[in-house]
């Protein structure tokens, strides 16, 4: 397994180009199979999760083609099999998007149930509730979900859960509803930009959807959809990771190709923490100041501060004077990074879903273990600020969601190297 070795202490400076959004492209690739003709998805990031989604689609008979400039072509005309096998689904939870897409296209989906997850329990009860309200029957057999409907029928569906709206359930229900007979109204729909991006793509395919980016989506089902061309939105979590890394290392970084409107909560929190943030057209510049301040933070559904940047922000707070309280409201157990940050010298006390971070003067490099995608990003930031050498094991997690991260960081002056496994 590859590792990263980082020699800390460099202030990041320069420009970093953001790739297409992982969490947009995955549902969009699944949605493409709803069309009768091929779709071309532009700016698809070159990531392991994208590879996995393409393998799942190919397992259903769909033809996929990928070019080095980021275009992915999906030809669903050869789709023949409604099963997504365990060997692929177990690699990535967002495989669950093929549930709604296969149901909408073939009237049947057999998808391996996603298993446990290191960031905490991730149920799919809302996906099931929504699809069954569209008229699908749902059974579980030998670890597989079997979802079937002779005819999907539009319905009024409330999708709020114990932790608010669900990105995945909103998308899955929408993928069924665009092919259902009549009107579907989804209440308490997720408002994340990635959901709105899926709506934009489906609209280009001939779907009729209003309310993108709001908690109420109204969908007029269509008999058939066609292929379309679409460019995915920039990855706001990758952009936010660079913004936080800039502030944490005392640097000055301009993130290019980002969508500032998608990052307002992050911008506000960085300003609270003492950084200077200036916004331009598709660019955000973060300049660290000497007066970094402790800041409290609560993760919330969009437009709140994203859970996918909680670990990275916590890392910055570890070396910020004062006491910061970080509350996780989306995944109450998403704190696997705390133990590793503590190994580097951080002072963090946990209390159920909140962490009290007392800023220390500095971190000191050590070997650490990445536990999931965003925890890996947090450990990279920790390695960049730590004194000496940090060795990060299990970085295959980072390859799931950050394209070329080591070269992008190296261009900003970071001393980082990938050690390839034999
Ligand atoms: N939830 C339920 N029941 C459900 C579905 C969700 O209770 O049926 C709960 C979850 O347990 C969680 C909350 O609702 O507490 C929100 O989960 P959501 O369904 O919105 O998450 P998701 O769709 O599984 C996506 C991203 C995650 C991101 C979350 C929250 C993708 C592929 N994944 O997951 O991204 O953290 O939304 O914004 O879009 C990541 O990129 O590292 C990542 C984990």
Tab-separated table of C-alpha atoms and ligand atoms in Angstrom:
chain	number	residue	atom	x	y	z
A	1	UNK	CA	0.000	0.000	0.000
A	2	UNK	CA	1.308	3.465	-0.917
A	3	UNK	CA	2.316	5.946	1.787
A	4	UNK	CA	2.939	9.667	1.871
A	5	UNK	CA	5.994	11.102	3.501
A	6	UNK	CA	5.728	14.788	4.364
A	7	UNK	CA	8.416	17.105	5.721
A	8	UNK	CA	6.474	19.828	7.497
A	9	UNK	CA	7.099	23.508	8.048
A	10	UNK	CA	6.626	24.959	4.546
A	11	UNK	CA	4.071	27.760	4.063
A	12	UNK	CA	1.912	26.888	1.041
A	13	UNK	CA	2.066	29.582	-1.645
A	14	UNK	CA	0.782	29.826	-5.197
A	15	UNK	CA	-2.209	28.600	-7.179
A	16	UNK	CA	-4.100	25.306	-7.056
A	17	UNK	CA	-6.573	24.205	-9.733
A	18	UNK	CA	-9.696	22.442	-8.489
A	19	UNK	CA	-10.899	19.260	-10.234
A	20	UNK	CA	-14.488	18.272	-11.027
A	21	UNK	CA	-16.604	17.260	-8.046
A	22	UNK	CA	-16.412	13.623	-6.923
A	23	UNK	CA	-19.788	13.786	-5.221
A	24	UNK	CA	-21.412	15.218	-8.364
A	25	UNK	CA	-19.864	12.954	-10.931
A	26	UNK	CA	-20.781	9.703	-9.143
A	27	UNK	CA	-24.583	10.227	-9.186
A	28	UNK	CA	-24.355	11.824	-12.637
A	29	UNK	CA	-22.635	8.731	-14.086
A	30	UNK	CA	-25.386	6.574	-12.573
A	31	UNK	CA	-28.077	8.958	-13.879
A	32	UNK	CA	-26.660	8.658	-17.411
A	33	UNK	CA	-28.037	5.106	-17.688
A	34	UNK	CA	-31.577	6.538	-17.577
A	35	UNK	CA	-31.067	7.835	-21.116
A	36	UNK	CA	-31.784	5.857	-24.280
A	37	UNK	CA	-28.712	7.367	-25.996
A	38	UNK	CA	-25.099	8.120	-24.932
A	39	UNK	CA	-24.112	10.943	-22.577
A	40	UNK	CA	-20.780	12.739	-22.312
A	41	UNK	CA	-19.698	13.904	-18.876
A	42	UNK	CA	-16.972	16.533	-18.891
A	43	UNK	CA	-14.435	17.341	-16.161
A	44	UNK	CA	-14.890	13.933	-14.571
A	45	UNK	CA	-12.051	13.705	-12.049
A	46	UNK	CA	-9.592	10.817	-12.396
A	47	UNK	CA	-10.338	9.057	-9.099
A	48	UNK	CA	-10.650	5.530	-7.758
A	49	UNK	CA	-14.327	6.055	-6.892
A	50	UNK	CA	-15.019	7.054	-10.495
A	51	UNK	CA	-13.263	3.866	-11.679
A	52	UNK	CA	-15.464	1.851	-9.333
A	53	UNK	CA	-18.660	3.482	-10.611
A	54	UNK	CA	-17.619	2.810	-14.224
A	55	UNK	CA	-16.934	-0.844	-13.354
A	56	UNK	CA	-20.388	-1.154	-11.795
A	57	UNK	CA	-22.017	0.354	-14.870
A	58	UNK	CA	-20.030	-2.001	-17.126
A	59	UNK	CA	-21.205	-4.934	-15.014
A	60	UNK	CA	-24.758	-4.006	-16.060
A	61	UNK	CA	-23.760	-4.083	-19.735
A	62	UNK	CA	-23.340	-0.316	-20.212
A	63	UNK	CA	-20.401	0.738	-22.414
A	64	UNK	CA	-18.096	3.366	-20.921
A	65	UNK	CA	-15.166	5.272	-22.386
A	66	UNK	CA	-12.813	7.586	-20.595
A	67	UNK	CA	-10.352	10.064	-22.064
A	68	UNK	CA	-7.348	11.608	-20.335
A	69	UNK	CA	-8.807	15.117	-20.654
A	70	UNK	CA	-11.617	14.183	-18.266
A	71	UNK	CA	-14.453	13.248	-20.649
A	72	UNK	CA	-16.406	10.112	-19.863
A	73	UNK	CA	-18.868	8.678	-22.371
A	74	UNK	CA	-21.648	6.460	-21.103
A	75	UNK	CA	-23.583	4.444	-23.686
A	76	UNK	CA	-26.559	2.864	-21.935
A	77	UNK	CA	-28.050	1.350	-25.105
A	78	UNK	CA	-26.332	-1.962	-24.250
A	79	UNK	CA	-27.723	-2.069	-20.667
A	80	UNK	CA	-29.115	-5.546	-19.995
A	81	UNK	CA	-28.403	-6.575	-16.410
A	82	UNK	CA	-29.967	-5.037	-13.315
A	83	UNK	CA	-27.436	-6.356	-10.776
A	84	UNK	CA	-24.644	-4.460	-8.980
A	85	UNK	CA	-22.403	-7.104	-7.404
A	86	UNK	CA	-20.995	-7.149	-3.867
A	87	UNK	CA	-17.324	-7.206	-5.016
A	88	UNK	CA	-17.777	-3.711	-6.499
A	89	UNK	CA	-20.405	-2.196	-4.181
A	90	UNK	CA	-18.349	-3.008	-1.089
A	91	UNK	CA	-15.600	-0.668	-2.360
A	92	UNK	CA	-17.780	2.419	-2.361
A	93	UNK	CA	-21.029	3.408	-0.648
A	94	UNK	CA	-22.129	5.697	-3.461
A	95	UNK	CA	-22.646	2.567	-5.597
A	96	UNK	CA	-26.136	2.801	-4.073
A	97	UNK	CA	-26.946	5.420	-6.751
A	98	UNK	CA	-27.456	2.642	-9.280
A	99	UNK	CA	-30.475	1.540	-7.247
A	100	UNK	CA	-32.677	4.438	-8.377
A	101	UNK	CA	-31.107	4.566	-11.841
A	102	UNK	CA	-31.625	0.849	-12.650
A	103	UNK	CA	-35.129	0.956	-11.204
A	104	UNK	CA	-35.982	3.996	-13.327
A	105	UNK	CA	-34.555	2.432	-16.478
A	106	UNK	CA	-35.341	-1.289	-16.174
A	107	UNK	CA	-38.035	-1.416	-13.486
A	108	UNK	CA	-35.778	-3.641	-11.382
A	109	UNK	CA	-32.518	-3.290	-9.447
A	110	UNK	CA	-30.565	-5.894	-7.509
A	111	UNK	CA	-27.884	-4.076	-5.555
A	112	UNK	CA	-25.629	-5.408	-2.840
A	113	UNK	CA	-26.377	-3.719	0.490
A	114	UNK	CA	-23.570	-1.352	1.480
A	115	UNK	CA	-21.887	-2.558	4.663
A	116	UNK	CA	-20.426	-0.740	7.660
A	117	UNK	CA	-18.557	2.504	7.307
A	118	UNK	CA	-15.682	3.938	9.289
A	119	UNK	CA	-17.361	7.344	9.651
A	120	UNK	CA	-20.296	5.758	11.513
A	121	UNK	CA	-23.611	4.070	10.719
A	122	UNK	CA	-24.890	5.041	7.297
A	123	UNK	CA	-28.405	3.647	6.953
A	124	UNK	CA	-30.360	3.656	3.698
A	125	UNK	CA	-33.846	3.642	5.223
A	126	UNK	CA	-34.752	6.952	3.529
A	127	UNK	CA	-33.741	5.620	0.085
A	128	UNK	CA	-35.971	2.594	0.676
A	129	UNK	CA	-38.859	4.646	2.043
A	130	UNK	CA	-38.778	7.021	-0.916
A	131	UNK	CA	-38.562	4.328	-3.597
A	132	UNK	CA	-41.328	2.296	-1.992
A	133	UNK	CA	-43.565	5.378	-1.973
A	134	UNK	CA	-43.000	5.523	-5.736
A	135	UNK	CA	-44.589	2.057	-5.847
A	136	UNK	CA	-41.509	-0.213	-5.766
A	137	UNK	CA	-41.476	-3.433	-3.757
A	138	UNK	CA	-38.330	-3.907	-1.759
A	139	UNK	CA	-36.875	-7.134	-0.399
A	140	UNK	CA	-33.574	-8.079	1.173
A	141	UNK	CA	-32.044	-11.445	0.260
A	142	UNK	CA	-28.548	-12.765	1.017
A	143	UNK	CA	-27.072	-9.271	1.411
A	144	UNK	CA	-28.798	-7.847	-1.667
A	145	UNK	CA	-31.613	-5.338	-2.025
A	146	UNK	CA	-34.122	-6.330	-4.671
A	147	UNK	CA	-36.217	-3.400	-5.781
A	148	UNK	CA	-38.890	-3.849	-8.386
A	149	UNK	CA	-41.827	-1.962	-9.869
A	150	UNK	CA	-44.053	-2.801	-12.831
A	151	UNK	CA	-44.883	0.883	-12.955
A	152	UNK	CA	-43.462	3.690	-10.832
A	153	UNK	CA	-46.062	6.254	-9.770
A	154	UNK	CA	-45.426	9.835	-8.676
A	155	UNK	CA	-46.013	10.565	-4.974
A	156	UNK	CA	-45.553	13.172	-2.266
A	157	UNK	CA	-42.497	12.056	-0.288
A	158	UNK	CA	-41.030	13.528	2.899
A	159	UNK	CA	-37.322	12.647	3.066
A	160	UNK	CA	-36.214	14.256	6.335
A	161	UNK	CA	-34.287	11.896	8.609
A	162	UNK	CA	-32.847	12.009	12.126
A	163	UNK	CA	-29.864	14.030	10.840
A	164	UNK	CA	-31.810	16.214	8.416
A	165	UNK	CA	-31.987	15.755	4.664
A	166	UNK	CA	-30.090	13.031	2.805
A	167	UNK	CA	-28.062	13.712	-0.341
A	168	UNK	CA	-28.095	10.061	-1.404
A	169	UNK	CA	-31.797	9.442	-0.743
A	170	UNK	CA	-32.805	12.661	-2.540
A	171	UNK	CA	-30.820	11.626	-5.623
A	172	UNK	CA	-32.016	8.013	-5.614
A	173	UNK	CA	-35.687	8.982	-5.303
A	174	UNK	CA	-35.236	11.593	-8.009
A	175	UNK	CA	-33.676	8.967	-10.352
A	176	UNK	CA	-36.799	6.841	-9.954
A	177	UNK	CA	-39.244	9.761	-10.063
A	178	UNK	CA	-38.024	11.168	-13.403
A	179	UNK	CA	-39.363	7.968	-15.025
A	180	UNK	CA	-42.488	7.587	-12.863
A	181	UNK	CA	-46.000	8.270	-14.100
A	182	UNK	CA	-47.203	11.682	-12.878
A	183	UNK	CA	-45.834	14.185	-10.406
A	184	UNK	CA	-43.511	13.561	-7.474
A	185	UNK	CA	-42.919	16.135	-4.769
A	186	UNK	CA	-39.912	15.552	-2.537
A	187	UNK	CA	-40.103	17.521	0.709
A	188	UNK	CA	-37.022	18.028	2.887
A	189	UNK	CA	-34.855	17.344	-0.152
A	190	UNK	CA	-31.107	17.891	0.202
A	191	UNK	CA	-30.008	21.341	-1.019
A	192	UNK	CA	-26.344	20.467	-1.677
A	193	UNK	CA	-24.871	21.853	-4.941
A	194	UNK	CA	-24.136	18.268	-6.027
A	195	UNK	CA	-27.892	17.473	-5.935
A	196	UNK	CA	-28.581	20.608	-7.991
A	197	UNK	CA	-25.902	19.457	-10.459
A	198	UNK	CA	-27.690	16.118	-10.886
A	199	UNK	CA	-30.948	18.043	-11.483
A	200	UNK	CA	-29.214	20.128	-14.167
A	201	UNK	CA	-27.923	17.013	-15.898
A	202	UNK	CA	-31.308	15.243	-15.739
A	203	UNK	CA	-32.959	18.371	-17.146
A	204	UNK	CA	-30.575	18.254	-20.123
A	205	UNK	CA	-31.658	14.607	-20.553
A	206	UNK	CA	-35.288	15.731	-20.893
A	207	UNK	CA	-36.450	15.472	-17.263
A	208	UNK	CA	-38.827	18.104	-15.852
A	209	UNK	CA	-37.687	19.148	-12.383
A	210	UNK	CA	-38.141	22.396	-10.484
A	211	UNK	CA	-36.758	23.508	-7.120
A	212	UNK	CA	-33.090	22.508	-7.505
A	213	UNK	CA	-31.107	23.726	-4.506
A	214	UNK	CA	-34.256	24.095	-2.349
A	215	UNK	CA	-35.912	21.640	0.093
A	216	UNK	CA	-38.852	21.051	-2.280
A	217	UNK	CA	-38.275	19.303	-5.590
A	218	UNK	CA	-41.159	18.885	-8.018
A	219	UNK	CA	-40.631	16.233	-10.680
A	220	UNK	CA	-42.900	15.565	-13.651
A	221	UNK	CA	-42.146	11.990	-14.741
A	222	UNK	CA	-41.282	11.311	-18.402
A	223	UNK	CA	-41.678	8.156	-20.522
A	224	UNK	CA	-38.175	8.422	-21.967
A	225	UNK	CA	-34.979	10.396	-21.446
A	226	UNK	CA	-32.104	10.889	-23.855
A	227	UNK	CA	-28.348	11.299	-23.490
A	228	UNK	CA	-26.844	14.727	-22.837
A	229	UNK	CA	-23.528	16.548	-22.463
A	230	UNK	CA	-22.698	17.968	-19.076
A	231	UNK	CA	-19.722	19.467	-17.236
A	232	UNK	CA	-19.641	18.654	-13.526
A	233	UNK	CA	-19.303	21.447	-10.981
A	234	UNK	CA	-15.953	22.102	-9.276
A	235	UNK	CA	-15.222	20.072	-6.167
A	236	UNK	CA	-16.057	22.356	-3.231
A	237	UNK	CA	-14.546	19.938	-0.718
A	238	UNK	CA	-11.231	19.793	-2.567
A	239	UNK	CA	-11.277	23.608	-2.826
A	240	UNK	CA	-12.071	23.901	0.892
A	241	UNK	CA	-9.246	21.507	1.731
A	242	UNK	CA	-6.735	23.751	-0.079
A	243	UNK	CA	-8.218	26.843	1.581
A	244	UNK	CA	-7.818	25.345	5.041
A	245	UNK	CA	-4.324	24.012	4.224
A	246	UNK	CA	-3.312	27.544	3.165
A	247	UNK	CA	-4.534	29.066	6.435
A	248	UNK	CA	-3.124	26.267	8.591
A	249	UNK	CA	0.389	26.523	7.119
A	250	UNK	CA	0.475	30.330	7.357
A	251	UNK	CA	0.454	30.510	3.562
A	252	UNK	CA	-1.122	32.406	0.669
A	253	UNK	CA	-2.984	30.253	-1.856
A	254	UNK	CA	-5.368	31.068	-4.674
A	255	UNK	CA	-7.742	28.264	-5.515
A	256	UNK	CA	-8.624	28.411	-9.215
A	257	UNK	CA	-11.746	27.056	-10.876
A	258	UNK	CA	-13.736	26.990	-7.620
A	259	UNK	CA	-17.315	28.194	-7.171
A	260	UNK	CA	-17.195	30.749	-4.300
A	261	UNK	CA	-20.997	30.559	-3.752
A	262	UNK	CA	-20.615	26.900	-2.761
A	263	UNK	CA	-18.021	27.752	-0.128
A	264	UNK	CA	-19.629	30.588	1.821
A	265	UNK	CA	-19.708	28.719	5.147
A	266	UNK	CA	-16.050	27.772	4.756
A	267	UNK	CA	-15.063	31.317	3.814
A	268	UNK	CA	-16.954	32.701	6.830
A	269	UNK	CA	-15.311	30.247	9.228
A	270	UNK	CA	-11.826	30.922	7.875
A	271	UNK	CA	-12.435	34.648	8.365
A	272	UNK	CA	-13.660	33.966	11.930
A	273	UNK	CA	-10.407	32.108	12.464
A	274	UNK	CA	-8.428	35.167	11.365
A	275	UNK	CA	-7.579	34.391	7.728
A	276	UNK	CA	-8.089	36.886	4.913
A	277	UNK	CA	-10.251	35.536	2.133
A	278	UNK	CA	-10.762	37.368	-1.145
A	279	UNK	CA	-13.204	36.225	-3.766
A	280	UNK	CA	-12.912	36.678	-7.523
A	281	UNK	CA	-14.508	35.076	-10.550
A	282	UNK	CA	-14.065	31.303	-10.011
A	283	UNK	CA	-11.130	31.996	-7.704
A	284	UNK	CA	-10.669	32.271	-3.965
A	285	UNK	CA	-7.497	33.583	-2.325
A	286	UNK	CA	-6.724	32.659	1.276
A	287	UNK	CA	-3.977	34.595	3.053
A	288	UNK	CA	-3.107	33.517	6.554
A	289	UNK	CA	-2.559	36.182	9.174
A	290	UNK	CA	-0.425	36.043	12.300
A	291	UNK	CA	-3.540	36.517	14.408
A	292	UNK	CA	-5.190	33.117	14.101
A	293	UNK	CA	-8.129	32.735	16.516
A	294	UNK	CA	-9.873	29.783	18.121
A	295	UNK	CA	-13.289	29.260	16.497
A	296	UNK	CA	-16.294	27.063	17.268
A	297	UNK	CA	-17.770	25.074	14.437
A	298	UNK	CA	-20.872	22.954	13.852
A	299	UNK	CA	-21.261	20.835	10.745
A	300	UNK	CA	-24.665	21.018	9.086
A	301	UNK	CA	-26.334	20.173	5.802
A	302	UNK	CA	-25.709	22.712	3.018
A	303	UNK	CA	-25.490	25.707	3.202
A	304	UNK	CA	-23.994	24.942	6.633
A	305	UNK	CA	-20.363	24.001	7.173
A	306	UNK	CA	-19.756	20.630	5.430
A	307	UNK	CA	-18.971	17.520	7.461
A	308	UNK	CA	-16.482	16.628	4.705
A	309	UNK	CA	-14.249	19.510	5.884
A	310	UNK	CA	-14.626	18.982	9.641
A	311	UNK	CA	-11.429	16.931	10.053
A	312	UNK	CA	-9.341	19.409	8.026
A	313	UNK	CA	-10.661	22.405	10.006
A	314	UNK	CA	-10.052	20.595	13.282
A	315	UNK	CA	-6.419	20.091	12.269
A	316	UNK	CA	-5.998	23.834	11.830
A	317	UNK	CA	-7.624	24.460	15.227
A	318	UNK	CA	-5.102	22.040	16.798
A	319	UNK	CA	-2.348	24.619	16.178
A	320	UNK	CA	-4.461	27.737	16.786
A	321	UNK	CA	-4.176	29.447	20.198
A	322	UNK	CA	-7.225	29.090	22.462
A	323	UNK	CA	-10.000	26.524	22.753
A	324	UNK	CA	-12.253	25.577	19.827
A	325	UNK	CA	-15.365	23.431	20.070
A	326	UNK	CA	-16.232	21.341	17.032
A	327	UNK	CA	-19.676	19.729	16.865
A	328	UNK	CA	-20.489	17.073	14.253
A	329	UNK	CA	-24.213	17.051	13.404
A	330	UNK	CA	-24.195	14.885	10.261
A	331	UNK	CA	-22.089	11.876	11.288
A	332	UNK	CA	-21.848	11.935	15.113
A	333	UNK	CA	-19.048	9.324	15.073
A	334	UNK	CA	-16.875	10.944	12.398
A	335	UNK	CA	-13.851	11.460	14.639
A	336	UNK	CA	-11.430	8.699	13.635
A	337	UNK	CA	-8.793	11.358	12.904
A	338	UNK	CA	-8.728	12.511	16.546
A	339	UNK	CA	-6.558	9.633	17.767
A	340	UNK	CA	-4.036	10.173	14.959
A	341	UNK	CA	-3.908	13.958	15.489
A	342	UNK	CA	-3.259	13.258	19.167
A	343	UNK	CA	-0.274	11.090	18.164
A	344	UNK	CA	1.161	14.192	16.478
A	345	UNK	CA	0.785	16.174	19.711
A	346	UNK	CA	-2.721	17.662	19.413
A	347	UNK	CA	-4.743	18.243	22.585
A	348	UNK	CA	-8.329	17.128	21.925
A	349	UNK	CA	-11.038	15.971	24.347
A	350	UNK	CA	-14.056	14.150	22.950
A	351	UNK	CA	-17.588	14.303	24.332
A	352	UNK	CA	-20.054	12.270	22.236
A	353	UNK	CA	-20.400	14.228	18.971
A	354	UNK	CA	-18.230	17.166	19.953
A	355	UNK	CA	-14.511	17.760	20.293
A	356	UNK	CA	-12.815	20.339	22.471
A	357	UNK	CA	-9.576	21.352	20.800
A	358	UNK	CA	-6.987	23.208	22.862
A	359	UNK	CA	-4.479	24.835	20.536
A	360	UNK	CA	-0.855	23.721	21.018
A	361	UNK	CA	2.296	25.516	19.881
A	362	UNK	CA	3.090	22.947	17.232
A	363	UNK	CA	2.699	19.344	16.107
A	364	UNK	CA	5.568	16.937	15.739
A	365	UNK	CA	5.795	14.512	12.833
A	366	UNK	CA	5.183	10.782	13.381
A	367	UNK	CA	3.829	7.769	11.505
A	368	UNK	CA	-0.002	7.887	11.309
A	369	UNK	CA	-2.765	5.851	9.741
A	370	UNK	CA	-5.424	7.293	7.408
A	371	UNK	CA	-8.874	5.901	8.222
A	372	UNK	CA	-11.066	7.476	5.531
A	373	UNK	CA	-10.932	9.986	2.730
A	374	UNK	CA	-11.352	13.238	4.658
A	375	UNK	CA	-9.358	12.030	7.662
A	376	UNK	CA	-6.509	11.424	5.185
A	377	UNK	CA	-6.761	15.021	3.977
A	378	UNK	CA	-6.658	16.193	7.600
A	379	UNK	CA	-3.527	14.144	8.269
A	380	UNK	CA	-1.854	15.634	5.211
A	381	UNK	CA	-2.548	19.134	6.580
A	382	UNK	CA	-1.241	17.976	9.970
A	383	UNK	CA	1.924	16.671	8.294
A	384	UNK	CA	2.375	20.008	6.497
A	385	UNK	CA	2.288	21.969	9.768
A	386	UNK	CA	4.162	19.429	11.910
A	387	UNK	CA	7.830	19.755	12.628
A	388	UNK	CA	9.881	16.934	11.074
A	389	UNK	CA	8.715	13.931	9.099
A	390	UNK	CA	5.180	12.505	8.996
A	391	UNK	CA	4.532	9.178	7.349
A	392	UNK	CA	0.890	8.585	6.383
A	393	UNK	CA	-0.103	4.962	5.871
A	394	UNK	CA	-3.111	3.705	3.892
A	395	UNK	CA	-3.350	6.644	1.529
A	396	UNK	CA	-5.455	4.601	-0.881
A	397	UNK	CA	-8.306	6.457	0.831
A	398	UNK	CA	-7.068	9.783	-0.555
A	399	UNK	CA	-6.909	8.369	-4.089
A	400	UNK	CA	-10.668	7.762	-3.853
A	401	UNK	CA	-11.401	11.465	-3.753
A	402	UNK	CA	-8.492	13.861	-4.386
A	403	UNK	CA	-7.025	13.964	-7.883
A	404	UNK	CA	-3.236	14.492	-8.052
A	405	UNK	CA	-3.135	15.857	-4.525
A	406	UNK	CA	0.590	15.402	-4.058
A	407	UNK	CA	1.527	17.207	-7.288
A	408	UNK	CA	-0.935	20.036	-6.539
A	409	UNK	CA	0.551	20.435	-3.046
A	410	UNK	CA	4.133	20.156	-4.321
A	411	UNK	CA	3.439	23.026	-6.744
A	412	UNK	CA	2.427	25.079	-3.675
A	413	UNK	CA	5.788	24.338	-2.076
A	414	UNK	CA	4.855	21.353	0.100
A	415	UNK	CA	7.527	18.733	0.652
A	416	UNK	CA	5.504	15.612	0.033
A	417	UNK	CA	6.405	12.353	-1.657
A	418	UNK	CA	4.451	9.192	-2.439
A	419	UNK	CA	6.244	6.004	-1.454
A	420	UNK	CA	4.960	3.306	-3.776
A	421	UNK	CA	4.331	-0.128	-2.331
A	422	UNK	CA	6.355	-2.921	-3.922
B	1	LIG	N1	-29.188	9.062	6.669
B	1	LIG	C1	-30.193	8.324	7.250
B	1	LIG	N2	-30.911	7.481	6.440
B	1	LIG	C2	-30.681	7.375	5.100
B	1	LIG	C3	-29.654	8.141	4.518
B	1	LIG	C4	-28.933	8.983	5.347
B	1	LIG	O1	-30.455	8.407	8.464
B	1	LIG	O2	-31.383	6.594	4.435
B	1	LIG	C5	-28.400	9.957	7.524
B	1	LIG	C6	-26.906	9.621	7.485
B	1	LIG	O3	-26.581	8.572	8.363
B	1	LIG	C7	-26.298	10.959	7.863
B	1	LIG	C8	-27.245	11.969	7.210
B	1	LIG	O4	-28.474	11.264	7.004
B	1	LIG	O5	-26.363	11.111	9.254
B	1	LIG	C9	-26.769	12.542	5.887
B	1	LIG	O6	-26.380	11.481	5.021
B	1	LIG	P1	-26.487	11.604	3.431
B	1	LIG	O7	-27.438	10.581	2.935
B	1	LIG	O8	-26.734	13.020	3.065
B	1	LIG	O9	-25.016	11.178	3.001
B	1	LIG	P2	-24.605	10.386	1.708
B	1	LIG	O10	-25.474	10.724	0.570
B	1	LIG	O11	-24.411	8.960	2.049
B	1	LIG	C10	-23.009	12.253	0.797
B	1	LIG	C11	-21.561	12.351	0.450
B	1	LIG	C12	-20.731	12.302	1.708
B	1	LIG	C13	-21.136	13.461	2.603
B	1	LIG	C14	-22.652	13.402	2.884
B	1	LIG	C15	-23.150	14.586	3.685
B	1	LIG	C16	-21.451	11.368	-1.736
B	1	LIG	C17	-20.989	10.275	-2.613
B	1	LIG	N3	-21.207	11.257	-0.443
B	1	LIG	O12	-23.163	10.996	1.454
B	1	LIG	O13	-19.378	12.475	1.304
B	1	LIG	O14	-20.419	13.417	3.810
B	1	LIG	O15	-23.371	13.353	1.641
B	1	LIG	O16	-22.910	15.751	2.995
B	1	LIG	O17	-21.992	12.349	-2.203
B	1	LIG	C18	-17.072	12.177	1.343
B	1	LIG	O18	-17.038	12.692	0.212
B	1	LIG	O19	-16.033	11.964	2.028
B	1	LIG	C19	-18.357	11.810	1.923
B	1	LIG	C20	-18.502	10.986	2.948
